[in-house]
């Protein structure tokens, strides 16, 4: 691997900015010494942080701007106000210009997606992008998408999501042929959502060597890890993610409150500390930090806005791996494989019926 | 309250049948002595169980049949095979004929819904029914619907769900004006799902005295209890429910496994037992057992098929309360309130545009 992995970082994104982004990048660099960084934001703030991380400083270049996209801006506002000047825009644009291989931002999700679409455009064969993330399961980890980028979509859209998600799973989990399922509900003979069935038939017919289509997965199948990749359109994907996150938080709070109510339980907690630590580790949201925008001509990784440096470092790791293991090439190969037909060219003339 | 509450029970529904249904009914009767029961199923099995519960026997009548709907039957098969003869059909039919006020079954959900629609028909102003259930939250309990009866639906459908759900919350939680929200995702300026916005506007404009419309609720807001009633169409409602259930199970299993791995943790568990018991109690699926089919000219309560007698008793309690506090009348009043317009008559001529 002679090539360096060049990572552009929006150093004004997130709740804190450079004071999280720079130490986070330093942690990721320690794990992946073949990285280089482009840090976009206020030069003095970034350089003050870099002074504490000489190894990172040696492989970083700073692009100065003092225009930030606010966490509250609507996508259209961000596009208007932050165009060509904001740290978010300039970091994405570095990927477009070929100065970086991937961009990581902890900024406003809607703005990041809008700018990414505007600057990078979608891949051939993909109409609309998706957000994918790693979901911790009982058996390990799975990729789940779309977590909210695009509401609804036809069978072709869902099949493209399946292809992109399994490319991501093969890159992140080193799986030659990830198991892929569509999120669905168990009721029989229901009307609606023919597109899910149709997308399943497309995948089955395509019989791609890079993914194994296993059928439908119900909501409780995600956490069981029945598939390496669970695919759905963005509305229900977002609902699934938020419901699961909310439940996890709710249970943790209930347990903490219950333990706090009796001194016997508090003693028990001390003895069982290692078990609680193991659980926390397993469900640590930091470790699944890093939503990947898929379907664009460039990879954009979104870190959670409230993350600390350690959490941001995981998002940078995700960005690194998408480049090192060539996510984009994998996606393109699968979307446009010779003799394909999985994702037909939308401009092809339709058969006369 | 001079009137008795007459409850029809499908004594062949669920994984076990009469041996769960009869003792479950006995437990509920102990809590609500003004109940009467109609037990539909194999007479000898039911009477053998009733022999152990003389108080229940004194207020019960048995309708014999030996035709059961299988848990695996598709709704159309069940309708064909179980028509007019199965315990499920006869129990629902008792409500239609006015011999019972409510029916409770632990049988096959799809079959139960299909038969209930066929026999009872939908209410005026309601096109398609919904399944509602109680969701345990950090603050208490909320009603969530639709959990999978009807996929998709326009603004009018969603507004009707809001009305029916809040009638259920006012009945079960004794709330004069439940807070109602629509499940939605946070992203701004997204296309699609205009029907949710439109339904919200309808509710706001109607300003009903029986419910307080509070706007949108995200997936993680359900468990926080930000609304007493959370409304969505059946696909995303089912996904939300199953994702949350799956996560709860996943965390419990992870914690159990982590505790089992060290003897120190096992000792800790013994000390903290009361806290774990409290958590289990709070999240006990038995206590939120009892999905209510809303939108029909009669109330049907679905118990989970795998429940024991104690769990089934909670579903019977739900059935009792819907009758005692007059759920159907409340729904009808809200749907057809004087000067209404919340749920316009679909047969009314449309304005020329």
XYZ file of C-alpha atoms in Angstrom:
706
model
C 0.000 0.000 0.000
C 2.265 2.772 -1.170
C -0.469 5.408 -1.464
C -1.359 7.573 1.515
C -4.982 7.914 2.572
C -5.789 11.624 2.368
C -8.575 12.679 4.723
C -10.232 16.117 4.660
C -11.673 17.185 8.016
C -14.267 19.879 8.604
C -12.614 21.382 11.669
C -15.604 23.634 12.444
C -18.253 20.928 12.450
C -19.942 19.530 15.532
C -20.703 21.028 18.876
C -17.052 21.829 19.637
C -14.975 21.942 16.424
C -11.164 21.925 16.310
C -10.701 20.925 19.962
C -12.407 17.599 19.206
C -11.497 17.194 15.525
C -7.722 17.639 15.902
C -7.142 15.257 18.852
C -9.563 12.812 17.219
C -7.499 12.869 14.031
C -4.358 12.292 16.102
C -5.880 9.150 17.673
C -6.876 7.765 14.286
C -3.440 8.572 12.853
C -1.845 6.507 15.627
C -3.894 3.546 14.380
C -3.324 4.293 10.686
C 0.092 5.902 10.223
C -0.399 6.004 6.432
C -2.968 8.826 6.725
C -2.602 12.463 5.743
C -4.944 15.270 6.733
C -6.397 18.438 5.310
C -7.825 20.484 8.181
C -10.363 23.121 7.169
C -11.316 25.870 9.615
C -9.874 28.730 11.648
C -6.121 28.506 11.249
C -5.211 29.814 14.729
C -7.550 27.400 16.523
C -6.352 24.440 14.458
C -2.660 25.309 14.861
C -3.037 25.735 18.612
C -4.415 22.198 18.780
C -1.821 20.827 16.352
C 0.920 22.097 18.633
C -0.070 19.310 21.049
C 0.094 16.645 18.345
C 3.418 16.932 16.480
C 2.974 13.657 14.565
C -0.370 14.815 13.232
C 1.052 18.254 12.471
C 3.753 16.630 10.327
C 1.150 15.057 8.006
C -1.442 17.856 8.004
C -2.144 20.892 5.889
C -4.479 23.668 7.054
C -6.969 25.476 4.822
C -8.137 28.605 6.564
C -11.713 29.841 6.694
C -13.764 31.453 9.416
C -17.157 30.619 7.914
C -18.955 27.781 9.701
C -22.268 26.091 8.928
C -24.469 26.294 12.026
C -25.931 23.152 13.525
C -29.377 24.795 13.256
C -29.145 25.957 9.624
C -31.584 24.424 7.220
C -29.903 22.747 4.255
C -31.017 25.502 1.881
C -29.685 28.212 4.229
C -26.386 26.372 4.578
C -26.058 26.063 0.810
C -26.760 29.759 0.407
C -24.604 31.076 3.227
C -21.799 28.553 3.240
C -21.272 28.144 -0.484
C -17.596 28.167 -1.470
C -16.572 29.672 1.867
C -17.587 27.434 4.745
C -15.312 24.788 6.245
C -17.883 22.153 5.312
C -18.007 23.212 1.668
C -14.224 23.489 1.334
C -13.644 20.079 2.946
C -16.083 18.379 0.565
C -14.676 20.334 -2.354
C -11.214 18.948 -1.585
C -12.593 15.495 -2.431
C -14.146 16.813 -5.622
C -10.835 18.403 -6.636
C -8.910 15.217 -5.906
C -6.968 16.791 -3.031
C -8.477 14.369 -0.534
C -9.893 10.833 -0.793
C -12.626 11.199 1.812
C -14.160 13.901 3.992
C -15.260 13.627 7.632
C -17.509 16.217 9.295
C -19.357 16.368 12.599
C -21.512 19.198 11.260
C -25.220 19.561 10.564
C -26.378 16.388 8.757
C -28.913 17.991 6.424
C -26.448 20.673 5.333
C -23.672 18.136 4.848
C -25.887 15.951 2.681
C -27.128 18.920 0.627
C -23.602 20.218 0.014
C -22.245 16.745 -0.690
C -24.934 16.149 -3.328
C -24.388 19.572 -4.818
C -20.605 19.276 -5.025
C -20.024 15.565 -5.646
C -23.207 14.514 -7.520
C -24.623 10.992 -7.432
C -23.023 7.929 -8.980
C -24.160 6.591 -12.317
C -27.162 4.352 -11.648
C -27.988 6.012 -8.319
C -30.723 8.625 -8.191
C -30.606 9.510 -4.546
C -28.029 9.004 -1.794
C -28.345 7.162 1.510
C -26.836 7.267 4.985
C -25.438 3.978 6.252
C -24.077 3.174 9.699
C -22.822 0.288 11.769
C -25.382 -1.177 14.183
C -24.088 -3.276 17.122
C -25.844 -6.659 17.220
C -25.871 -9.721 19.450
C -23.629 -11.490 16.946
C -21.329 -8.607 16.073
C -22.064 -5.668 13.810
C -24.270 -4.988 10.814
C -24.584 -2.183 8.290
C -28.024 -0.569 8.253
C -29.219 1.893 5.609
C -30.859 4.255 4.715
C -30.998 6.066 8.055
C -32.775 9.144 6.765
C -31.281 10.606 3.601
C -34.068 9.714 1.183
C -37.707 9.049 1.982
C -39.362 6.301 -0.036
C -38.058 4.944 -3.310
C -38.780 2.299 -5.910
C -37.346 -1.219 -6.261
C -34.397 0.066 -8.239
C -33.497 2.477 -5.445
C -33.751 -0.279 -2.832
C -31.624 -2.649 -4.904
C -28.971 0.054 -5.279
C -29.034 0.543 -1.491
C -28.498 -3.200 -1.046
C -25.494 -3.131 -3.360
C -23.928 -0.100 -1.707
C -24.577 -1.388 1.802
C -23.008 -4.742 1.079
C -19.960 -3.053 -0.457
C -19.656 -1.120 2.822
C -20.033 -4.293 4.908
C -17.413 -6.089 2.860
C -15.035 -3.128 3.345
C -15.620 -2.600 7.074
C -16.115 -6.203 8.204
C -13.885 -7.884 5.621
C -16.696 -10.125 4.384
C -16.400 -11.563 0.855
C -20.169 -12.033 0.463
C -22.256 -10.234 3.092
C -25.789 -11.477 3.843
C -28.280 -8.792 2.785
C -31.951 -8.488 3.791
C -34.739 -5.954 3.316
C -36.469 -4.590 6.393
C -40.133 -5.554 6.299
C -43.039 -6.423 8.544
C -44.330 -9.919 9.182
C -47.947 -9.613 8.217
C -48.978 -11.692 5.252
C -51.034 -10.606 2.289
C -50.784 -6.947 3.021
C -51.089 -4.374 0.357
C -48.392 -1.813 -0.290
C -44.642 -2.010 -0.417
C -44.579 -4.074 -3.569
C -41.282 -2.290 -4.229
C -39.630 -4.286 -1.425
C -40.746 -7.573 -2.954
C -39.708 -6.408 -6.384
C -36.264 -5.314 -5.161
C -35.847 -8.730 -3.559
C -36.652 -10.398 -6.853
C -34.136 -8.188 -8.643
C -31.388 -9.189 -6.219
C -32.310 -12.843 -6.394
C -32.300 -12.767 -10.180
C -28.987 -10.893 -10.316
C -27.358 -13.480 -8.003
C -24.364 -11.214 -7.497
C -21.122 -12.852 -6.397
C -20.537 -9.996 -3.922
C -23.690 -10.375 -1.818
C -26.040 -13.071 -0.615
C -29.673 -11.991 -0.601
C -31.467 -13.640 2.329
C -34.968 -12.136 2.088
C -36.875 -10.017 4.594
C -35.733 -9.002 8.045
C -38.172 -7.798 10.706
C -37.397 -4.944 13.079
C -36.222 -7.260 15.835
C -33.980 -9.111 13.396
C -31.582 -6.151 13.087
C -30.284 -6.467 16.648
C -30.135 -10.245 16.358
C -27.687 -9.805 13.501
C -29.626 -12.064 11.118
C -28.154 -10.109 8.191
C -24.850 -8.309 7.713
C -26.699 -5.597 5.816
C -30.271 -4.468 6.493
C -31.810 -2.262 3.825
C -34.816 0.044 3.941
C -35.809 3.501 2.718
C -34.844 6.481 4.863
C -38.043 7.113 6.775
C -38.416 3.673 8.312
C -34.644 3.344 8.683
C -34.540 6.503 10.751
C -37.528 5.343 12.829
C -35.840 1.971 13.463
C -32.561 3.600 14.485
C -34.132 6.168 16.780
C -36.502 3.664 18.393
C -33.603 1.330 19.133
C -31.405 4.152 20.455
C -34.258 5.445 22.578
C -34.918 2.001 24.035
C -31.246 1.460 24.855
C -31.091 4.817 26.642
C -34.377 4.132 28.438
C -33.185 0.764 29.773
C -29.845 2.186 30.902
C -31.602 4.994 32.755
C -34.122 2.647 34.359
C -31.369 0.317 35.519
C -29.273 3.175 36.880
C -32.253 4.582 38.764
C -33.198 1.156 40.135
C -29.650 0.515 41.349
C -29.450 3.958 42.919
C -32.544 3.319 45.013
C -30.980 0.739 47.369
C -27.543 0.522 48.990
C -27.565 -3.264 48.558
C -27.916 -2.777 44.820
C -25.127 -0.212 44.866
C -22.839 -2.778 46.486
C -23.965 -5.299 43.905
C -23.118 -2.810 41.172
C -19.567 -2.547 42.512
C -19.124 -6.310 42.307
C -20.724 -6.516 38.864
C -18.817 -3.512 37.527
C -16.918 -5.513 34.951
C -20.166 -6.830 33.498
C -21.618 -3.340 33.247
C -18.410 -2.119 31.676
C -18.573 -4.923 29.117
C -22.171 -4.004 28.263
C -21.284 -0.329 27.942
C -18.361 -1.186 25.728
C -20.470 -3.368 23.499
C -23.164 -0.710 23.091
C -20.810 2.273 23.097
C -22.223 4.742 20.580
C -18.702 6.086 20.014
C -17.666 2.832 18.415
C -20.456 2.866 15.902
C -19.869 6.566 15.189
C -19.464 7.427 11.529
C -22.467 7.463 9.204
C -21.370 6.984 5.619
C -23.110 8.873 2.797
C -23.419 6.372 -0.024
C -24.320 6.960 -3.659
C -22.116 9.987 -4.262
C -18.981 10.318 -6.402
C -16.879 10.527 -3.273
C -17.175 9.290 0.287
C -18.486 11.567 3.027
C -18.461 10.405 6.647
C -20.705 12.071 9.192
C -19.634 11.996 12.821
C -22.232 12.562 15.516
C -22.188 16.247 16.506
C -21.918 15.594 20.223
C -18.947 13.202 20.101
C -15.687 13.666 21.980
C -12.261 13.167 20.385
C -12.348 9.407 20.905
C -15.727 9.153 19.170
C -14.610 11.426 16.334
C -11.523 9.221 15.882
C -13.808 6.245 15.152
C -15.498 8.244 12.393
C -12.075 9.082 10.951
C -11.248 5.348 11.097
C -14.356 4.614 9.061
C -13.294 7.208 6.504
C -9.820 5.660 6.365
C -11.171 2.180 5.756
C -13.550 3.228 3.000
C -10.517 4.561 1.114
C -7.980 1.870 1.988
C -10.361 -0.912 0.930
C -11.727 0.983 -2.016
C -15.414 1.283 -1.250
C -16.211 3.443 -4.268
C -14.630 1.073 -6.763
C -16.483 -1.859 -5.202
C -19.784 -0.017 -5.464
C -19.178 0.963 -9.053
C -18.208 -2.566 -10.034
C -21.352 -4.001 -8.518
C -23.657 -1.330 -9.929
C -22.261 -1.634 -13.435
C -21.116 -5.195 -13.587
C -20.795 -6.674 -17.059
C -23.982 -8.288 -18.251
C -25.696 -6.543 -15.339
C -29.283 -5.559 -15.353
C -29.571 -5.209 -11.591
C -29.801 -1.487 -11.935
C -30.904 -0.845 -15.493
C -29.969 2.372 -17.160
C -32.913 4.695 -16.557
C -32.343 6.355 -19.944
C -32.762 3.052 -21.799
C -35.907 2.982 -23.922
C -38.768 1.181 -22.257
C -40.296 -1.889 -23.815
C -43.604 -1.186 -25.494
C -46.286 -2.894 -23.470
C -72.227 0.595 37.044
C -75.136 -1.800 36.957
C -74.264 -3.376 33.604
C -71.922 -6.343 33.451
C -68.989 -6.327 31.068
C -69.452 -9.306 28.757
C -66.192 -10.638 27.369
C -65.978 -13.256 24.605
C -62.769 -15.320 24.681
C -61.318 -17.359 21.854
C -60.334 -20.359 23.972
C -58.412 -22.014 21.125
C -56.189 -19.047 20.261
C -52.501 -18.790 21.083
C -49.825 -21.379 21.511
C -51.659 -23.185 24.301
C -55.401 -22.370 24.276
C -57.814 -23.134 27.116
C -55.105 -23.920 29.675
C -53.921 -20.303 29.430
C -57.174 -18.575 28.491
C -59.298 -19.949 31.357
C -56.897 -19.271 34.263
C -56.119 -15.881 32.663
C -59.801 -15.010 32.643
C -60.028 -16.088 36.298
C -57.233 -13.657 37.249
C -58.877 -10.788 35.429
C -62.257 -11.631 36.987
C -60.684 -11.368 40.446
C -59.711 -7.778 39.554
C -63.037 -6.984 37.852
C -65.835 -8.948 39.523
C -68.437 -7.307 37.255
C -67.244 -9.341 34.242
C -69.022 -12.193 32.473
C -67.459 -14.554 29.991
C -68.330 -16.398 26.839
C -65.727 -19.115 26.279
C -65.513 -20.457 22.736
C -63.677 -23.704 22.042
C -63.618 -27.390 22.887
C -66.185 -27.851 25.648
C -64.381 -30.678 27.465
C -61.063 -28.813 27.618
C -62.718 -25.598 28.782
C -64.860 -27.314 31.407
C -61.883 -29.232 32.769
C -60.152 -25.894 33.332
C -63.264 -24.216 34.700
C -63.489 -26.923 37.363
C -60.446 -25.302 38.977
C -62.023 -21.836 38.918
C -65.521 -22.013 40.398
C -65.993 -18.232 40.518
C -65.207 -17.947 36.838
C -67.415 -20.938 36.078
C -70.342 -19.191 37.763
C -70.159 -16.239 35.328
C -69.198 -18.148 32.177
C -71.028 -19.727 29.291
C -69.326 -22.154 26.906
C -69.887 -22.249 23.152
C -68.520 -25.465 21.769
C -66.511 -25.837 18.600
C -63.542 -27.956 17.674
C -62.417 -25.843 14.720
C -59.333 -23.741 15.441
C -57.520 -21.203 13.283
C -53.870 -22.237 13.039
C -51.151 -19.781 14.008
C -49.604 -20.374 10.562
C -52.757 -19.878 8.458
C -52.741 -16.968 6.081
C -55.662 -14.590 6.649
C -57.390 -15.742 3.460
C -57.004 -19.419 4.434
C -58.368 -18.694 7.901
C -61.363 -16.880 6.447
C -62.057 -19.788 4.125
C -61.519 -22.627 6.567
C -62.672 -21.044 9.813
C -65.733 -19.193 8.551
C -68.748 -19.588 10.841
C -67.185 -22.576 12.613
C -63.866 -21.609 14.219
C -63.552 -20.428 17.800
C -62.107 -17.153 16.526
C -65.023 -16.500 14.200
C -67.660 -17.420 16.780
C -66.053 -15.247 19.474
C -65.993 -12.202 17.176
C -69.507 -12.978 15.976
C -70.729 -12.845 19.579
C -69.782 -9.148 19.600
C -71.531 -8.580 16.288
C -74.697 -10.268 17.613
C -74.618 -8.224 20.807
C -73.979 -11.250 23.017
C -70.618 -9.870 24.129
C -69.173 -6.366 24.439
C -65.602 -7.196 23.487
C -63.587 -10.169 22.234
C -60.102 -11.248 23.302
C -58.014 -13.728 21.292
C -54.398 -14.890 21.447
C -54.729 -16.315 17.948
C -53.069 -15.536 14.631
C -53.022 -11.714 14.232
C -53.598 -11.574 10.489
C -56.514 -14.007 10.678
C -58.038 -12.171 13.628
C -57.852 -8.844 11.824
C -59.277 -10.288 8.603
C -62.198 -11.946 10.407
C -62.812 -8.892 12.574
C -63.030 -6.661 9.511
C -65.243 -9.147 7.726
C -67.671 -9.606 10.616
C -67.674 -6.221 12.342
C -66.913 -3.793 9.471
C -65.211 -0.442 9.938
C -66.697 2.551 11.713
C -68.232 5.413 9.786
C -65.411 7.744 8.789
C -62.740 5.047 9.102
C -61.527 3.295 5.968
C -59.036 0.935 7.461
C -58.409 -0.371 10.975
C -55.309 -0.098 13.147
C -53.615 -2.008 15.954
C -52.786 0.017 19.042
C -50.837 -1.049 22.110
C -49.399 0.310 25.310
C -45.664 1.130 25.185
C -43.768 1.407 28.482
C -41.886 4.722 28.659
C -39.510 6.457 31.046
C -42.398 8.575 32.283
C -45.097 5.906 32.362
C -47.008 4.485 29.435
C -48.087 5.658 26.006
C -50.425 4.359 23.325
C -48.697 3.711 20.003
C -50.520 2.957 16.765
C -50.706 1.604 14.049
C -48.475 -1.364 14.804
C -49.034 -3.119 11.518
C -52.677 -3.378 10.466
C -52.604 -0.941 7.555
C -49.628 0.080 5.463
C -49.539 3.715 4.404
C -52.531 6.027 4.375
C -53.495 9.630 3.677
C -53.881 12.543 6.089
C -57.482 11.625 6.830
C -56.423 8.097 7.835
C -53.672 9.458 10.096
C -56.044 11.964 11.726
C -58.539 9.167 12.402
C -55.730 7.131 13.997
C -54.904 10.108 16.223
C -58.515 10.385 17.342
C -58.873 6.663 18.044
C -55.537 6.451 19.828
C -56.323 9.345 22.091
C -59.714 7.854 22.933
C -57.831 4.700 23.933
C -55.328 6.650 26.038
C -58.103 8.536 27.796
C -59.825 5.216 28.570
C -56.749 3.278 29.705
C -54.817 6.058 31.442
C -57.762 8.154 32.587
C -56.515 11.267 30.811
C -59.040 13.969 29.916
C -56.919 15.369 27.070
C -54.037 13.129 25.998
C -51.049 14.666 24.210
C -50.904 13.312 20.656
C -47.966 13.423 18.237
C -47.162 12.013 14.794
C -44.069 9.865 14.412
C -41.681 11.560 11.998
C -38.007 11.986 11.275
C -35.971 15.063 12.096
C -34.530 15.998 8.767
C -35.685 19.313 7.427
C -36.910 20.070 3.953
C -37.322 16.490 2.946
C -39.727 15.457 0.287
C -42.418 12.911 0.909
C -44.783 12.310 3.764
C -46.772 15.461 3.154
C -49.696 13.468 4.572
C -48.136 13.653 8.046
C -47.891 17.437 7.863
C -51.397 17.652 6.481
C -52.805 15.419 9.221
C -51.103 17.633 11.791
C -52.756 20.693 10.277
C -56.141 18.959 10.360
C -55.764 18.196 14.049
C -54.535 21.678 14.854
C -57.448 23.230 12.969
C -59.981 20.924 14.616
C -58.666 21.824 18.083
C -60.601 18.981 19.650
C -61.384 19.240 23.353
C -60.476 15.537 23.763
C -56.885 15.669 22.568
C -53.913 18.032 22.527
C -51.926 17.863 19.309
C -48.245 18.452 20.098
C -46.618 18.000 16.661
C -44.001 15.503 15.545
C -42.286 12.875 17.685
C -39.038 11.205 16.616
C -38.338 7.512 17.138
C -36.462 8.105 20.382
C -39.296 10.289 21.685
C -41.635 7.314 22.073
C -39.640 5.759 24.924
C -39.130 9.166 26.523
C -42.894 9.470 26.790
C -43.031 12.895 25.131
C -46.586 12.126 23.977
C -49.375 10.028 25.468
C -50.263 8.871 21.976
C -47.811 8.377 19.109
C -49.380 7.930 15.685
C -47.957 6.505 12.475
C -49.014 4.210 9.645
C -48.636 0.480 10.164
C -45.367 -0.202 8.403
C -43.215 2.238 10.349
C -45.178 1.542 13.535
C -44.345 -2.138 13.259
C -40.695 -1.355 12.513
C -40.511 0.963 15.545
C -42.096 -1.639 17.840
C -39.958 -4.535 16.669
C -36.728 -2.494 16.731
C -37.427 -1.403 20.285
C -38.379 -4.928 21.398
C -35.304 -6.346 19.711
C -33.037 -3.820 21.392
C -34.535 -4.505 24.812
C -34.007 -8.242 24.357
C -30.491 -7.696 23.020
C -29.445 -5.589 26.030
C -30.933 -8.058 28.498
C -29.074 -10.930 26.836
C -25.798 -9.008 26.701
C -26.069 -8.099 30.363
C -26.939 -11.641 31.376
C -24.007 -13.038 29.394
C -21.624 -10.429 30.820
C -22.726 -11.186 34.382
C -22.413 -14.918 33.791
C -18.787 -14.583 32.724
C -17.354 -13.734 36.175
C -18.181 -14.989 39.672
C -17.664 -11.489 41.079
C -20.399 -10.221 38.797
C -22.635 -13.083 39.829
C -22.237 -12.083 43.459
C -22.939 -8.504 42.452
C -26.085 -9.659 40.693
C -27.312 -11.268 43.911
C -26.903 -7.996 45.794
C -28.487 -5.962 43.012
C -31.327 -8.432 42.487
C -34.011 -5.994 43.571
C -32.848 -3.479 40.964
C -32.930 -6.087 38.223
C -36.357 -7.192 39.369
C -37.579 -3.602 39.246
C -36.259 -3.226 35.704
C -37.851 -6.483 34.627
C -41.134 -5.440 36.142
C -41.076 -2.091 34.418
C -40.331 -3.628 31.013
C -42.424 -6.761 31.517
C -44.015 -7.519 28.151
C -46.900 -9.219 29.961
C -48.032 -5.909 31.376
C -48.251 -4.253 28.013
C -49.958 -7.294 26.520
C -53.186 -6.565 24.688
C -53.132 -4.955 21.256
C -56.432 -3.232 20.522
C -57.901 -3.301 17.013
C -59.322 0.169 16.462
C -61.665 1.404 13.757
C -64.126 -1.474 13.829
C -67.744 -1.539 15.021
C -66.706 -3.524 18.050
C -63.555 -3.888 20.104
C -61.158 -6.763 19.478
C -58.183 -7.304 21.770
C -55.227 -9.363 20.596
C -53.104 -11.084 23.226
C -49.597 -12.178 22.318
C -49.676 -15.829 21.274
C -46.871 -16.929 23.585
C -48.282 -15.419 26.785
C -48.932 -17.352 29.988
C -52.141 -16.969 32.025
C -50.871 -13.873 33.827
C -50.058 -12.185 30.526
C -53.385 -13.183 28.991
C -55.129 -11.731 32.067
C -53.639 -8.310 31.246
C -55.131 -8.511 27.749
C -58.516 -9.378 29.289
C -58.111 -6.357 31.592
C -57.579 -4.151 28.542
C -60.751 -5.575 26.993
C -62.653 -4.928 30.230
C -61.513 -1.297 30.390
C -62.388 -0.525 26.784
C -65.973 -1.545 27.600
C -66.268 -0.106 31.092
C -65.018 3.297 29.958
C -66.830 3.184 26.669
C -64.061 3.389 24.116
C -66.323 2.964 21.092
C -68.671 5.769 22.089
C -65.726 8.086 22.725
C -64.289 7.287 19.297
C -67.599 7.844 17.555
C -68.173 11.137 19.325
C -64.781 12.434 18.315
C -65.027 11.209 14.722
C -68.467 12.677 14.180
C -68.493 15.621 16.515
C -70.969 18.356 15.714
C -69.579 20.946 13.341
C -66.702 18.517 12.754
C -64.763 18.441 9.566
C -61.819 16.585 11.085
C -62.740 13.523 9.125
C -64.859 14.743 6.250
C -67.423 12.466 4.723
C -65.668 10.825 1.773
C -68.934 10.729 -0.157
C -69.352 14.499 0.047
C -68.983 16.219 -3.323
C -65.573 17.769 -3.828
C -65.148 21.463 -4.393
C -64.523 22.360 -8.008
C -60.979 23.629 -8.283
